[in-house]
Rosetta silent file (secondary structure, phi, psi, omega in degrees, C-alpha in Angstrom):
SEQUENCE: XXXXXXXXXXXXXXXXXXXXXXXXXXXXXXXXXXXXXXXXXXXXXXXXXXXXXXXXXXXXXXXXXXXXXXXXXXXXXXXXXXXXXXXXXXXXXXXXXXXXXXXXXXXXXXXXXXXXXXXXXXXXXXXXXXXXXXXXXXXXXXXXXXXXXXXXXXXXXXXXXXXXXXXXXXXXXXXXXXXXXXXXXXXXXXXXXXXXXXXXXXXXXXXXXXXXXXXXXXXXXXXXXXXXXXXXXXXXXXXXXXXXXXXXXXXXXXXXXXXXXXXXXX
SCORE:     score description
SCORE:     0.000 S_00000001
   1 L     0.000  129.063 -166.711  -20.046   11.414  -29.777 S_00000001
   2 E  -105.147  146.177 -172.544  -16.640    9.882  -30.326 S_00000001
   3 E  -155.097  148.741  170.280  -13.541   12.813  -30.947 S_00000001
   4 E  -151.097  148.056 -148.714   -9.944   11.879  -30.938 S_00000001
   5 E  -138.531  166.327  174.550   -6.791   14.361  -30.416 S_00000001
   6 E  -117.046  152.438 -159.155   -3.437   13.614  -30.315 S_00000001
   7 E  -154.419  102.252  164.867   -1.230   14.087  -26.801 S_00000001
   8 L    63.616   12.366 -177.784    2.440   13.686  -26.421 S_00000001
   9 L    94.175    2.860 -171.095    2.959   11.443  -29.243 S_00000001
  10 E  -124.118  154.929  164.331   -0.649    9.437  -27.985 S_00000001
  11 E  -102.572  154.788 -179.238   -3.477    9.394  -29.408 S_00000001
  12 E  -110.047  143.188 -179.804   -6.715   10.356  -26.761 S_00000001
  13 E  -129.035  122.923 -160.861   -9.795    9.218  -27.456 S_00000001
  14 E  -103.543  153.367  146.296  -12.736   10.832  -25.537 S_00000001
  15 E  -118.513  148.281  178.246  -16.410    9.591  -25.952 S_00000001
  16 E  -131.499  123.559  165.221  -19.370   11.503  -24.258 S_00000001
  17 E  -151.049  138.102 -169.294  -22.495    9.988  -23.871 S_00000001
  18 L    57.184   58.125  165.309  -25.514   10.653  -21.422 S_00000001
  19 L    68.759   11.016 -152.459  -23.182   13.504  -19.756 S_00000001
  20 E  -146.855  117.049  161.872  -20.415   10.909  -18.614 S_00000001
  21 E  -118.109  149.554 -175.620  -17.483   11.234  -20.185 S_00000001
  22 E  -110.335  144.731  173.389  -14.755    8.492  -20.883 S_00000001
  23 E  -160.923  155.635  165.781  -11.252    8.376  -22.714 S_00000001
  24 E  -139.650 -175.673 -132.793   -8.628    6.259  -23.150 S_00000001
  25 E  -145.247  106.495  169.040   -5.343    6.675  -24.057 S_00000001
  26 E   -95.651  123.949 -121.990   -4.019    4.838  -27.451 S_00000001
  27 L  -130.286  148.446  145.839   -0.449    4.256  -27.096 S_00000001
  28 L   -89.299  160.132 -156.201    1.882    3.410  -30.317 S_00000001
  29 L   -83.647  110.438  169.366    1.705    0.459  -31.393 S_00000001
  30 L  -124.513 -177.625 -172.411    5.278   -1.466  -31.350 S_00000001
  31 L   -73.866   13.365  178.048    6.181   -5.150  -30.777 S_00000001
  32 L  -141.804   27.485  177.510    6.150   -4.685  -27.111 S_00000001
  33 L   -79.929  157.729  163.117    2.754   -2.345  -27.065 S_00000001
  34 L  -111.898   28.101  166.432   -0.015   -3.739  -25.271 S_00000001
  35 L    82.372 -140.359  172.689   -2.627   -1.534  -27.361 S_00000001
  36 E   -69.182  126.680  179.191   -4.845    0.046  -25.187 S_00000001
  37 E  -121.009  123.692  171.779   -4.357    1.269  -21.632 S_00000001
  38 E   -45.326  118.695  164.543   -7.305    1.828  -19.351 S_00000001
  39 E   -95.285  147.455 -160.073   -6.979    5.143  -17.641 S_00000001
  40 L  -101.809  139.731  155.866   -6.890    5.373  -14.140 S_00000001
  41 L  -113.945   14.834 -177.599   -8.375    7.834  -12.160 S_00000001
  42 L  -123.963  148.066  157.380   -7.433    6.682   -9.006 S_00000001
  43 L    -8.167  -71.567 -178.383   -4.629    6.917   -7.203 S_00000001
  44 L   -90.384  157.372  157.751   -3.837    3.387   -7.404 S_00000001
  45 L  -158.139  165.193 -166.015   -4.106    0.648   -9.810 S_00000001
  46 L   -83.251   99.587 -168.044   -3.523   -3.102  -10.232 S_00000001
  47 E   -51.567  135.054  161.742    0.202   -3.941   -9.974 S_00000001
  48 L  -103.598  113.295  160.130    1.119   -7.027  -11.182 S_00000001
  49 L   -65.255  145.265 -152.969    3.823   -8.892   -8.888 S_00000001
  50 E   -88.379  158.175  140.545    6.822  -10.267   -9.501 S_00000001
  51 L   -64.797  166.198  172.229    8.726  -13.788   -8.472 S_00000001
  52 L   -46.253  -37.945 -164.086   11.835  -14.141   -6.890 S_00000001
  53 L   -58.730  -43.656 -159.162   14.051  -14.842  -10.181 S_00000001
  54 L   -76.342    0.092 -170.237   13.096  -10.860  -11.794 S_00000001
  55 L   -79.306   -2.404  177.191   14.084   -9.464   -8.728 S_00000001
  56 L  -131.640  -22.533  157.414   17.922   -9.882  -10.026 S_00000001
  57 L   -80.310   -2.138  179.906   17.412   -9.874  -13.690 S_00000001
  58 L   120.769  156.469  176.173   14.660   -6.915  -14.194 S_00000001
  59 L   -99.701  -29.980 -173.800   10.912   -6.440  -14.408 S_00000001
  60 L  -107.794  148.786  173.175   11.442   -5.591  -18.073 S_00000001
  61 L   -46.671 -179.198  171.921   12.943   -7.869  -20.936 S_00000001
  62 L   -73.220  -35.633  167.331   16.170   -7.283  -23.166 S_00000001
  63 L   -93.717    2.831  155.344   13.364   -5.789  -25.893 S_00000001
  64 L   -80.467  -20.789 -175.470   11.682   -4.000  -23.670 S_00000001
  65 L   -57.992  -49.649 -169.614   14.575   -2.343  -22.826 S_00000001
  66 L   -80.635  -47.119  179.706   15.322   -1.473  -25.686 S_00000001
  67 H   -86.054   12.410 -161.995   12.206    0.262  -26.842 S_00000001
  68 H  -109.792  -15.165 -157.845   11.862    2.046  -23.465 S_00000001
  69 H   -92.556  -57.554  171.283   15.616    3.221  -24.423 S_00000001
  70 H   -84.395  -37.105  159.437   14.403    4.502  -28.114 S_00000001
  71 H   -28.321  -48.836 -152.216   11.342    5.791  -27.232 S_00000001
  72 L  -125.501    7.277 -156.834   12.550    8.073  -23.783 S_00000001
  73 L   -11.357  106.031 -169.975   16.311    7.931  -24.699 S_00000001
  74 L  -113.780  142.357  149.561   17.615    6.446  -22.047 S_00000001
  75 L   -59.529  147.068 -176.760   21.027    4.227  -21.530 S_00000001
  76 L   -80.889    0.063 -147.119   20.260    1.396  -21.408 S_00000001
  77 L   -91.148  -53.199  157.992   22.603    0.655  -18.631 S_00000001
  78 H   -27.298  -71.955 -176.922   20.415    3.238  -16.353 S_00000001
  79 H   -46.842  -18.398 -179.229   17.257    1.049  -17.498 S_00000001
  80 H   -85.504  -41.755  171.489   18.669   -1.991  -16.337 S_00000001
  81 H   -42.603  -79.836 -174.113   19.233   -0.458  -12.883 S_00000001
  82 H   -20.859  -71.317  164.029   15.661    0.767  -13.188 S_00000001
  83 L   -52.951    0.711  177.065   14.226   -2.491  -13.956 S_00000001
  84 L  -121.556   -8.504 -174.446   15.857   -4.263  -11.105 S_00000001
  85 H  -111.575  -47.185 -169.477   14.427   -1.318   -8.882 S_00000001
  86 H   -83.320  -37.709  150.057   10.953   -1.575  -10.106 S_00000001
  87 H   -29.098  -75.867 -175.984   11.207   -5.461   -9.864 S_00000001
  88 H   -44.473  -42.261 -176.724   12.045   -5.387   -6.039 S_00000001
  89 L   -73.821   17.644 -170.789    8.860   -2.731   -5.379 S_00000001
  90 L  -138.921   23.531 -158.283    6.332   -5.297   -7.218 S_00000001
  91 E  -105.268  133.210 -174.221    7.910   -8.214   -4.735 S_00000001
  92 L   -49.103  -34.687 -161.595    4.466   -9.643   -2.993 S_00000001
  93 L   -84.347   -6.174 -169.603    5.804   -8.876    0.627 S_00000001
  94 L   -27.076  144.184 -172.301    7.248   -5.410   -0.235 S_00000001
  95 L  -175.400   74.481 -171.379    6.974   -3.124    3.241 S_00000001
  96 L   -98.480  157.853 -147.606    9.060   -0.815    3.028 S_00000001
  97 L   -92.669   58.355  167.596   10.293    1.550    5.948 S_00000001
  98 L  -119.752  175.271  162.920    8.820    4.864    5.248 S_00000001
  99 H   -26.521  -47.672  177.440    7.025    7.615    6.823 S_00000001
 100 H   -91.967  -36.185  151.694    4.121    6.900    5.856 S_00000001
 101 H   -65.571  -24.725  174.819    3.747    3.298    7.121 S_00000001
 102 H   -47.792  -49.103  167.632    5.448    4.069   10.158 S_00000001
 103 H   -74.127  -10.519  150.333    2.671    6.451   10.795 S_00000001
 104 H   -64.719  -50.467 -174.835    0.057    3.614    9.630 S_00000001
 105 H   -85.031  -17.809  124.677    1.328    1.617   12.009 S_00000001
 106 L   -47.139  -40.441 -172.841    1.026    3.742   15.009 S_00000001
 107 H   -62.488  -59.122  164.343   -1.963    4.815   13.966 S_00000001
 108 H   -51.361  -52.490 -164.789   -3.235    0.942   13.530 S_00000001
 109 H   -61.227  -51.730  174.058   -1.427    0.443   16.700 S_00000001
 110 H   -38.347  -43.799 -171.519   -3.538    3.054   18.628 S_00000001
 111 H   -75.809  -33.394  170.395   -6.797    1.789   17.005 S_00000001
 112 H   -77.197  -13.643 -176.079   -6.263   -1.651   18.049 S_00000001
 113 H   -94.455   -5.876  149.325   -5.192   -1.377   21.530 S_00000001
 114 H   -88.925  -11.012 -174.710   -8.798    0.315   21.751 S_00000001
 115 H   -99.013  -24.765  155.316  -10.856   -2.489   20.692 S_00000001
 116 H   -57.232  -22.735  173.978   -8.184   -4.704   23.148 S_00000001
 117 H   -92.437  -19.007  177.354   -9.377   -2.561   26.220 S_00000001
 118 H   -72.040  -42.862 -178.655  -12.808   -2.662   25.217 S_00000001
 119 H   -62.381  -62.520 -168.222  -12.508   -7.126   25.042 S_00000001
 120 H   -55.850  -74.705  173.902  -10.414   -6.301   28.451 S_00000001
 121 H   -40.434  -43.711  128.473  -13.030   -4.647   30.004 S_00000001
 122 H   -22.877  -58.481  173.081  -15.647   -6.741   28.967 S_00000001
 123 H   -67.845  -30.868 -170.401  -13.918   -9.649   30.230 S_00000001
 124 H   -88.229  -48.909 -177.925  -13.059   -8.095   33.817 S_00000001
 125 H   -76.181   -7.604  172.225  -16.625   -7.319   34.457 S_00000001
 126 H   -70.545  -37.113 -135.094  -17.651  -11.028   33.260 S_00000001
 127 H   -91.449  -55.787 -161.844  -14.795  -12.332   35.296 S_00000001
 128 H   -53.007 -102.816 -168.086  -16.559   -9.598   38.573 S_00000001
 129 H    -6.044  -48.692 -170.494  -20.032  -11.358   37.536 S_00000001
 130 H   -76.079  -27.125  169.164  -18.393  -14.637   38.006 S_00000001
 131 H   -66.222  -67.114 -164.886  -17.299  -14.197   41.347 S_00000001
 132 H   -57.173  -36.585 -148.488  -20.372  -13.187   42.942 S_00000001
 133 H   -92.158  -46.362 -161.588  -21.964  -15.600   41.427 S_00000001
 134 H   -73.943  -19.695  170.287  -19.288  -18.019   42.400 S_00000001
 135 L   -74.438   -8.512 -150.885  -19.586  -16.557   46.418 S_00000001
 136 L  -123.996  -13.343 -175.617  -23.314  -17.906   46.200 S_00000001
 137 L  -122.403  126.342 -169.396  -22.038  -21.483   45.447 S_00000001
 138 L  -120.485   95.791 -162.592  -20.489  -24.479   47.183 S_00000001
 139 L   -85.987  123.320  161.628  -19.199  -27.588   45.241 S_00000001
 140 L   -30.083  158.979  157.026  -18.982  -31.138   47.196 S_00000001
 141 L  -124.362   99.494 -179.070  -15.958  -32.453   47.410 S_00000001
 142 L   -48.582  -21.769  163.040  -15.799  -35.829   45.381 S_00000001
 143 L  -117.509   12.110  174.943  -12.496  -36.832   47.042 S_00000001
 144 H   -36.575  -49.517  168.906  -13.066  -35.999   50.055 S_00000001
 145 H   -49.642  -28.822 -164.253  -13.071  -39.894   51.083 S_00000001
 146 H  -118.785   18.342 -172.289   -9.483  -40.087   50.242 S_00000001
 147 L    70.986   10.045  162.068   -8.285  -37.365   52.004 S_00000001
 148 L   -49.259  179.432 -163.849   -7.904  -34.817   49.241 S_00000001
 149 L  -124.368  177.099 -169.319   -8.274  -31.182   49.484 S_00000001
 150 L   -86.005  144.856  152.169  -11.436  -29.826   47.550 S_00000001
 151 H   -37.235  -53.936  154.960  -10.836  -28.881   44.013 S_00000001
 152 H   -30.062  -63.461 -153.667  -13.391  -25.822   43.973 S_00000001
 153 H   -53.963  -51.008 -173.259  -10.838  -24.014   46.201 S_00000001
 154 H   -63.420  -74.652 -179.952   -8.140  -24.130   43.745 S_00000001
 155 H   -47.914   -1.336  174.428  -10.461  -22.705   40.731 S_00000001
 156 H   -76.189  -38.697 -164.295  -11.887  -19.944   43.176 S_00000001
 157 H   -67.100  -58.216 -160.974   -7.832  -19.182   43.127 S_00000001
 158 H   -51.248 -102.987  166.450   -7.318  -19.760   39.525 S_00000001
 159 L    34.931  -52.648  179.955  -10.233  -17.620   39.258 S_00000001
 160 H   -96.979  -19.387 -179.668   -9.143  -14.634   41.411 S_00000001
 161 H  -102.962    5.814  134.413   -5.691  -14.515   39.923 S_00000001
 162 H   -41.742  -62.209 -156.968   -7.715  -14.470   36.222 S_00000001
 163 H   -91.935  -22.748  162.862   -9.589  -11.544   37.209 S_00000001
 164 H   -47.023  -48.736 -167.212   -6.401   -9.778   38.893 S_00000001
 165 H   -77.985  -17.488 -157.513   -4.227  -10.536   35.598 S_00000001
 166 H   -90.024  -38.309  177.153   -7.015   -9.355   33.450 S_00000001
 167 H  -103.600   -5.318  163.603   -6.979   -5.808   34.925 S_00000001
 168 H   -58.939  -49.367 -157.319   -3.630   -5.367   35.924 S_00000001
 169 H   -81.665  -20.986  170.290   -2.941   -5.925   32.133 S_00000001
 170 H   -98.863   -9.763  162.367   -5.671   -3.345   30.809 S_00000001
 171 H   -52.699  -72.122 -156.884   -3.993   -0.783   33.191 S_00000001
 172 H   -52.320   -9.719  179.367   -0.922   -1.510   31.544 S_00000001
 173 H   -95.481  -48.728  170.778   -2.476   -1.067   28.056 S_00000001
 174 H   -39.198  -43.131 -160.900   -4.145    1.876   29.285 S_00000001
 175 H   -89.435  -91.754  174.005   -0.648    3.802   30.238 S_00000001
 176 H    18.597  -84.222  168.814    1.039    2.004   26.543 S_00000001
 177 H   -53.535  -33.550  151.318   -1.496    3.631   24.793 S_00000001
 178 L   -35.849  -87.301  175.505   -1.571    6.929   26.622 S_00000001
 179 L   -37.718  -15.443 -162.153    2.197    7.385   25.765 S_00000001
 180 L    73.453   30.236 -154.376    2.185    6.295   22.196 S_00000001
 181 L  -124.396   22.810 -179.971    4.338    3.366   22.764 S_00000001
 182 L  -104.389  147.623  176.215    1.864    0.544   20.725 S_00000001
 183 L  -122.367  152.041  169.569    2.943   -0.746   17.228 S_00000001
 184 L   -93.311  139.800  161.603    0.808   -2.432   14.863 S_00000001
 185 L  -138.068   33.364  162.831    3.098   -5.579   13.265 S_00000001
 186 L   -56.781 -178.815  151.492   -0.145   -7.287   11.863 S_00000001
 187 L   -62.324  135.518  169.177   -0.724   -7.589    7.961 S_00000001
 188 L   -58.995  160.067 -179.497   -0.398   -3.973    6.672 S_00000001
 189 L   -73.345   92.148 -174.153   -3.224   -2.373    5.191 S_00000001
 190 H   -69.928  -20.506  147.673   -2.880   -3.233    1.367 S_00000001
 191 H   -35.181  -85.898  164.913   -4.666   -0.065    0.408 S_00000001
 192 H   -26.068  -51.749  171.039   -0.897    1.583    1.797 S_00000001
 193 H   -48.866  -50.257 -160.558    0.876   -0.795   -0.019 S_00000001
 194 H   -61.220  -45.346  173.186   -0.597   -0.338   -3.136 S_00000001
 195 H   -47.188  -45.240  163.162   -0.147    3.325   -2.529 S_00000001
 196 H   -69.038  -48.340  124.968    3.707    3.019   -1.612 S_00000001
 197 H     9.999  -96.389  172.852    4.523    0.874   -4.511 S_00000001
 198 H   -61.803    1.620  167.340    3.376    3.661   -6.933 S_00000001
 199 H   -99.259  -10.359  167.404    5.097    6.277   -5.068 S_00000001
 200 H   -84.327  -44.165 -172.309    8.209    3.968   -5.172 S_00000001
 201 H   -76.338  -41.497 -173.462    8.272    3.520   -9.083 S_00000001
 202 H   -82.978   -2.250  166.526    7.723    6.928   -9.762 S_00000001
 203 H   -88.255   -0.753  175.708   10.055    7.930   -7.437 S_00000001
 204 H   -82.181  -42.791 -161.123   12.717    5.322   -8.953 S_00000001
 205 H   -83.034  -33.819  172.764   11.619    6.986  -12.701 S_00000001
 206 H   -79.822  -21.608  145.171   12.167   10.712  -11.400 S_00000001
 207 H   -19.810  -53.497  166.034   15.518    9.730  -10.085 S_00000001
 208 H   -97.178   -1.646  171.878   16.571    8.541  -13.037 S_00000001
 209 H   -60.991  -48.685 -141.330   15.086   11.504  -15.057 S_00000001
 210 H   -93.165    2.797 -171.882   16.959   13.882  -12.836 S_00000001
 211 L   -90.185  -16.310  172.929   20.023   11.481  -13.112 S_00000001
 212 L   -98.639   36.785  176.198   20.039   12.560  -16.920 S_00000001
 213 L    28.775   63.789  139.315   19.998   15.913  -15.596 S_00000001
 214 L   -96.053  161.080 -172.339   16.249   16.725  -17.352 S_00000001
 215 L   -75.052  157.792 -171.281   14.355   19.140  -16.006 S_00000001
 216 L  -115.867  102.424 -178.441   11.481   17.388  -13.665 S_00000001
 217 L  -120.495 -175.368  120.293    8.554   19.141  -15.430 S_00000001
 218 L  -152.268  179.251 -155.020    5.374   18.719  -17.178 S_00000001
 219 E  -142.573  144.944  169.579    2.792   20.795  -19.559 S_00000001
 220 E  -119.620  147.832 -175.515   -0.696   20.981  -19.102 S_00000001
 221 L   -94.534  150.450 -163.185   -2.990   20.874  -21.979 S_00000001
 222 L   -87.702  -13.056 -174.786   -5.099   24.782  -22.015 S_00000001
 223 L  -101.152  -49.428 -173.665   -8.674   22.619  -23.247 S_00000001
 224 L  -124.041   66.254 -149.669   -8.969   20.062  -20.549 S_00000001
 225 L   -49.273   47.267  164.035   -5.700   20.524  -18.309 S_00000001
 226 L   -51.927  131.299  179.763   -4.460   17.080  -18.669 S_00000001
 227 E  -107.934  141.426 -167.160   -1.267   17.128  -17.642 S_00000001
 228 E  -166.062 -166.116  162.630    1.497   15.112  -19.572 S_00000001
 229 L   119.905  165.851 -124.918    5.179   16.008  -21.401 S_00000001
 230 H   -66.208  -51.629  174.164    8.030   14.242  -21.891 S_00000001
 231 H   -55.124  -56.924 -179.396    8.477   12.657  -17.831 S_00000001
 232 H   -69.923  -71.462 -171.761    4.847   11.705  -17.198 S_00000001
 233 H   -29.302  -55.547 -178.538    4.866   10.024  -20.709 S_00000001
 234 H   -67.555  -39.606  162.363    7.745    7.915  -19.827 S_00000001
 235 H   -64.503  -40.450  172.074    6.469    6.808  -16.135 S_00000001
 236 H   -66.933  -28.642  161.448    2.925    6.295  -17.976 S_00000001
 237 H   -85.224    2.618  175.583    4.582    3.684  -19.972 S_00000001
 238 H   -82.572  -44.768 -168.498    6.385    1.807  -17.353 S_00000001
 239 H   -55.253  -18.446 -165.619    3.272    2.049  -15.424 S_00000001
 240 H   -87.137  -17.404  163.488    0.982    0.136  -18.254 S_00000001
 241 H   -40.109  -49.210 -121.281    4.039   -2.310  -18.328 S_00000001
 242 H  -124.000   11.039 -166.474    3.979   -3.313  -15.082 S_00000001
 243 E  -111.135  151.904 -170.804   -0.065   -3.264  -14.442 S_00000001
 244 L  -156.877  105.352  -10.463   -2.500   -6.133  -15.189 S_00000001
 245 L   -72.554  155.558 -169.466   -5.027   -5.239  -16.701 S_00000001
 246 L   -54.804  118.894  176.737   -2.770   -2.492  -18.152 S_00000001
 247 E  -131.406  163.516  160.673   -3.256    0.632  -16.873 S_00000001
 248 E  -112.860 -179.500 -148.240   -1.944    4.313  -16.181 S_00000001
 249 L  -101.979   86.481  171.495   -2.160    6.159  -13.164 S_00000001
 250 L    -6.935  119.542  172.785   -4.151    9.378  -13.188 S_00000001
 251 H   -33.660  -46.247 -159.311   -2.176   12.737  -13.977 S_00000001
 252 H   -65.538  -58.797 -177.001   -3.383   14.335  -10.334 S_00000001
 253 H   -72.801  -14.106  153.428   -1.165   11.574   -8.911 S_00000001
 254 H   -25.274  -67.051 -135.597    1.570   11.993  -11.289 S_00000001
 255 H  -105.444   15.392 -158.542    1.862   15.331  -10.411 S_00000001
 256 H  -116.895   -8.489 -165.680    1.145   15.132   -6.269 S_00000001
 257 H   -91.969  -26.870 -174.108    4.093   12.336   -6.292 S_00000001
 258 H   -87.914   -5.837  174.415    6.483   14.503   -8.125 S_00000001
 259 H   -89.042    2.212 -172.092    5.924   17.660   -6.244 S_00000001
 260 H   -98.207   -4.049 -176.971    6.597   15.587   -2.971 S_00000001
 261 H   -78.223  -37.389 -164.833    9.867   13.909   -4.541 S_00000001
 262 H   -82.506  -26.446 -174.782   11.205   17.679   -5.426 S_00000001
 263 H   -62.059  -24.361  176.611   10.126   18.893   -1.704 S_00000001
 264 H   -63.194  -52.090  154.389   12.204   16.006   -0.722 S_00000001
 265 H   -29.938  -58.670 -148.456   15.148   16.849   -3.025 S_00000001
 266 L   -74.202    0.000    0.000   14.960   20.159   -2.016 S_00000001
């Protein structure tokens, strides 16, 4: 069964079949629509990143600009900002310096310095094993004829200052890790990224909402309580911009990013 409603100026289009229902979201069509956009129901979805050049001219064109300008009326001079803001957060290496990686990265740090004491540990009792074993054995000395000292001796040394270095150093990870004092500075977790990203553009789009002094709202519909109005509409079309294949972001996160931008505000 196919039913279609209008939203916000959108049209929705749900189908239900076998108990599973589906919808997508038909956008109007103008010379810079892309048609349909896939709705997301996740958190995240797949940004597409920018080069180096858009990061000083904009993520969106001079006609994009324009219709994002008649559509949402916006200045355009604010959109240009915007678009140079949304550019930098779609830059492959983006990592930016918030709470929440900082706390990834402790977190990461913690987890890894347990699977380093477990390899450390492992290795100290191989290194024990190797000794004893190495007490039970006695190598010629091949240069013995020339008045050389034996070689063995020195790798029993290297040997003993190996198995010294190995646990002095998982103490020292041991106390590190006690204290809280390990950082992760590996590759980041791109799951966070993707996640910080969309919490940077929509916190760049309520910023400039609240920079036209609008209210940072939205309406819920009373039949399914899709949430939408005049703010999420305008972030749902940057997002289907700026997405490959185009998509928008699920309302729940819409609305969990904008109540932590006003707690922030507040």
């Amino acid at each position: 069964m196919l039913t279609i409603r209008r939203i916000h100026g959108c049209m929705r289009r749900t189908r239900i079949n076998a108990g599973w229902q589906t919808s997508e979201t038909l956008r109007r069509e103008g010379p810079y629509s892309t048609g349909v956009a896939k709705m997301a129901t996740k958190d995240s979805v797949s940004w597409k990143l920018r080069d180096r050049a858009e990061y000083e001219t904009g993520v969106f064109s001079w006609g994009q600009l324009h219709v994002l300008s008649s559509r949402h009326d916006v200045p355009l001079d604010l959109l240009e900002k915007f678009s140079k803001d949304v550019a930098s957060f779609l830059r492959p290496n983006f990592n930016p310096r918030v709470p929440e990686q900082a706390l990834a990265t402790e977190d990461k740090g913690g987890e890894s310095a347990t699977k380093l004491l477990k390899h450390l540990g492992s290795a100290r009792k191989q290194l024990q094993k190797a000794q004893e074993l190495l007490e039970q054995l006695q190598f010629k000395n091949l240069y013995g004829h020339a008045g050389s000292s034996n070689p063995a001796d020195h790798h029993r040394s290297d040997l003993a200052d190996a198995a010294e270095a190995v646990q002095r150093f998982e103490s020292f990870v041991e106390v590190m890790q006690r204290e809280g004092t390990v950082v992760f500075v590996g590759k980041p977790d791109g799951r966070i990224i993707r996640d910080i990203r969309r919490e940077a553009i929509c916190f760049a789009a309520f910023t400039l909402w609240s920079d036209l002094e609008r209210p940072l709202t939205y309406t819920t519909d009373p039949r399914d309580s899709t949430r939408g109005g005049l703010l999420f509409s305008f972030v749902q079309e940057v997002v289907s911009w700026v997405t490959e294949p185009s998509e928008i972001l699920g309302d729940a996160a819409l609305r969990y990013d904008l109540e932590r931008f006003k707690a922030i505000k507040a």
